[in-house]
Every structure is written in C-alpha cells, then in structure tokens.
C-alpha cells in the first residue's frame, strides 16, 4: 500500500496534487511519501515484534538525507556500503552503533573512518579483508566487531544482475569454508566475531530461497557455537521484493517474511538484523515526468517524455517494469492507447516501456512512474548533460524540495580545462 492515490481525478502524493509540485519545481522530479516510508518500516518492525531486532535500512536504495532522517527517527539502523554512505548516514543523524558496513571491497580508509566514527559491525566478505581490518583496528587499539558474510550457494530466483547468493557470485565466503575462516578470525588480534551475515539477492518474490539460506545459517550457528565462537547476532540481509506490475505480482508480505525468520532462526537466541531497502523506499516514490511529444512512427506511437534513462535506469539496465500512469485519472472504461514510452537520450536503450497500454496522452500531460523510490534517484546520472532531477518529500499537505535541480553553470564549472590546452 502507498499514499499515491487519485482524488477528484488527479493523482496526489498524500494530500498534495502532483501538478502543484510540477508547477513549482518543473518536471521531471522524484516525489516521496513520508507516510509510506514510515508504514513500510513499521511493517518490518511489527513482523519482528517480540524478537530482539534492528532494521538496518539499505540506504543504497534511496539515500537522500531526509529519507535517512525519517528512518533514523523511527529507530532504524543503516546498512552502508561505502565511506560516502557512512558519512551521509552520520550527517543525517544516525548513530554509529546502528550502522552496519557491507560490501566486498571496503578500503583501509573506509575501515578507519567507521572504526573512529563508531560502527555496529563490519560484514566481512573475504580473508584478505579480515586481515586488513584486524591490522587497522589493532593500530587504533580497538577490536572491530565482525560478522562474516557467508555465501550459501542458493538460487534467489531473481534477475541475474541482482542475485548474490550463488557460488559463482563475488559475494561472501563459501559456506563450506566458514569454519576455517571463523577460526582464522578468532585468532586475529583486532577482530571480535559477533555473528553471521547473509544476503542472497534483491527483488525476491518467493520466500523459499530465503528459507534455504536461513536454514543453512541456523545450522552454521550451531556448528560455530560448538567450535567455541560466540555467535550472538544474525544479519539476514535484505531482498524482499515489491509488486512492480501491480496487475500480476504479489510478493510475500513482511509479516510472512517475519514468520519465516522466527521459524528458521528464532530458536537460536540471536539478535536479528535485516537490511531491507527496496521494500521500504520503492513504493514510497514516484518519478513524475511530462510528455514532450507524441510521435507517430511507421507502426507505433512513441510517447516522448522529459525523463530519460539517466533519471531512471532500471528499465534500460534490467529490463525492469514500472507501472506508468497518467496524473489525470483516465475516464473509466475509456480505450487505452498503445505507446512505446521513451526519453530524449540519444540511444535506443532509452526506452522505458514497449507497447504499453496507457490512456491517450498529449504534449504537456504529466505521467507518473510507480515504484520509483528505490534505485531511482540514487542510480541517476547527468548523461547527455541532463541535470540530476529534483527530489521532493511530501508529508500530508506539505512538501519540500529535498534535493534541488543543479543549475547548468554548476554542472559546466565542474570540469577543468587545463591551462596547456
Ligand atoms: N543488503 C545488501 C548486502 C545488499 O547488497 C542489498 C542490495 C540490500 C541489503 C538491499 O536489498 P533490497 O532489500 O533493496 O532488495 N539496483 C538494483 C538493486 C541492487 C541491489 C543491491 N543490493 C535494482 O535497481 O533492482
């Protein structure tokens, strides 16, 4: 459920009509709903009610600091994957003891930043990373709290580019080698082992792969405890999917996911961490765009929008589906038109949808891409020297620009032409 509904024939974000925002900030823009963000966080929190848990929002999905502040104020932790994300989470007021640091390529500099600034745990993904972290922690007179990310060799049944839990993927250490690596970790002077981490992929629409992975983690917990390790925390990753195509997908609900967690690892007495990103931010955001032209081709009509692949890359990159709806509510029972929906960027990959049935539209009309709050703005670029688009946050009847559109001067002045040219 989200808070983007038609009222009096116009799509609203909470209590704000989208044309009102468009008139103020121009199109295209992203708009997020505070109520939806809050609701999604709360669903996870309720799903794990009664277990000792921390929801570490995967900020890679949407890292605007206003969004981070909403999460932080609700009590969320953060899953960060770079020194930049760590800094951003801290700037938004999230305390270090609620931040977990994931990623296969943490640098020594990033480790030092987090150790000095405060960190809940590092999710370590390899032996060389463990050695580097130990050395740095020791040089600071500290012990780094660590979970080791294991690769359970489970097929997440999702898009190949976002599956992470198969043996062939770069993530984690093979679960078959876990005992050996935990023994190494325990012997390192700068490391304190606190638990196990797993994350098998993103946009999972089925609980079964989670179940397979979590049962393996439960077994490993018992084995490692028998080996003498104090496994007291399980980070179960993120990945629960959302219904991008509302007419035909209904992924499991957070409540069912929570029940699965209890069933698989609930009896171990561990503190549970999860790292949801998409489910929290995805359906809490729209990309709103204007129609520049409707162009007739040889055998099809093109809806040419002012948003492009640089603003929302998911369709071009993963062949992803986003529902595209007119901001002005279509007449009930009206005949749809069929469009290839494209942007102005100079490549054919700049296609959002092919043969999409949408109510007939004309130049100047507004459309909204649903489910664009996750991996939308964060993956955008200035390809074709198209400025990053504004992000807007709505809270009931009020809205604010939470990232402004940069001016062309700012963009152009970023380059330096060497004197010797
Ligand atoms: N934890 C770790 C270690 C991750 O790598 C990820 C996502 C998450 C948590 C959050 O997963 P979520 O709950 O959002 O599924 N750009 C792609 C998605 C990449 C996901 C990368 N890792 C897309 O647009 O579909």
Short mmCIF file of C-alpha atoms in Angstrom, two decimals, residues 76 253 366:
data_model
loop_
_atom_site.label_atom_id
_atom_site.label_comp_id
_atom_site.label_asym_id
_atom_site.label_seq_id
_atom_site.Cartn_x
_atom_site.Cartn_y
_atom_site.Cartn_z
CA UNK A 76 16.21 2.24 12.16
CA UNK A 253 4.39 -9.63 2.86
CA UNK A 366 2.00 14.51 -16.81
#
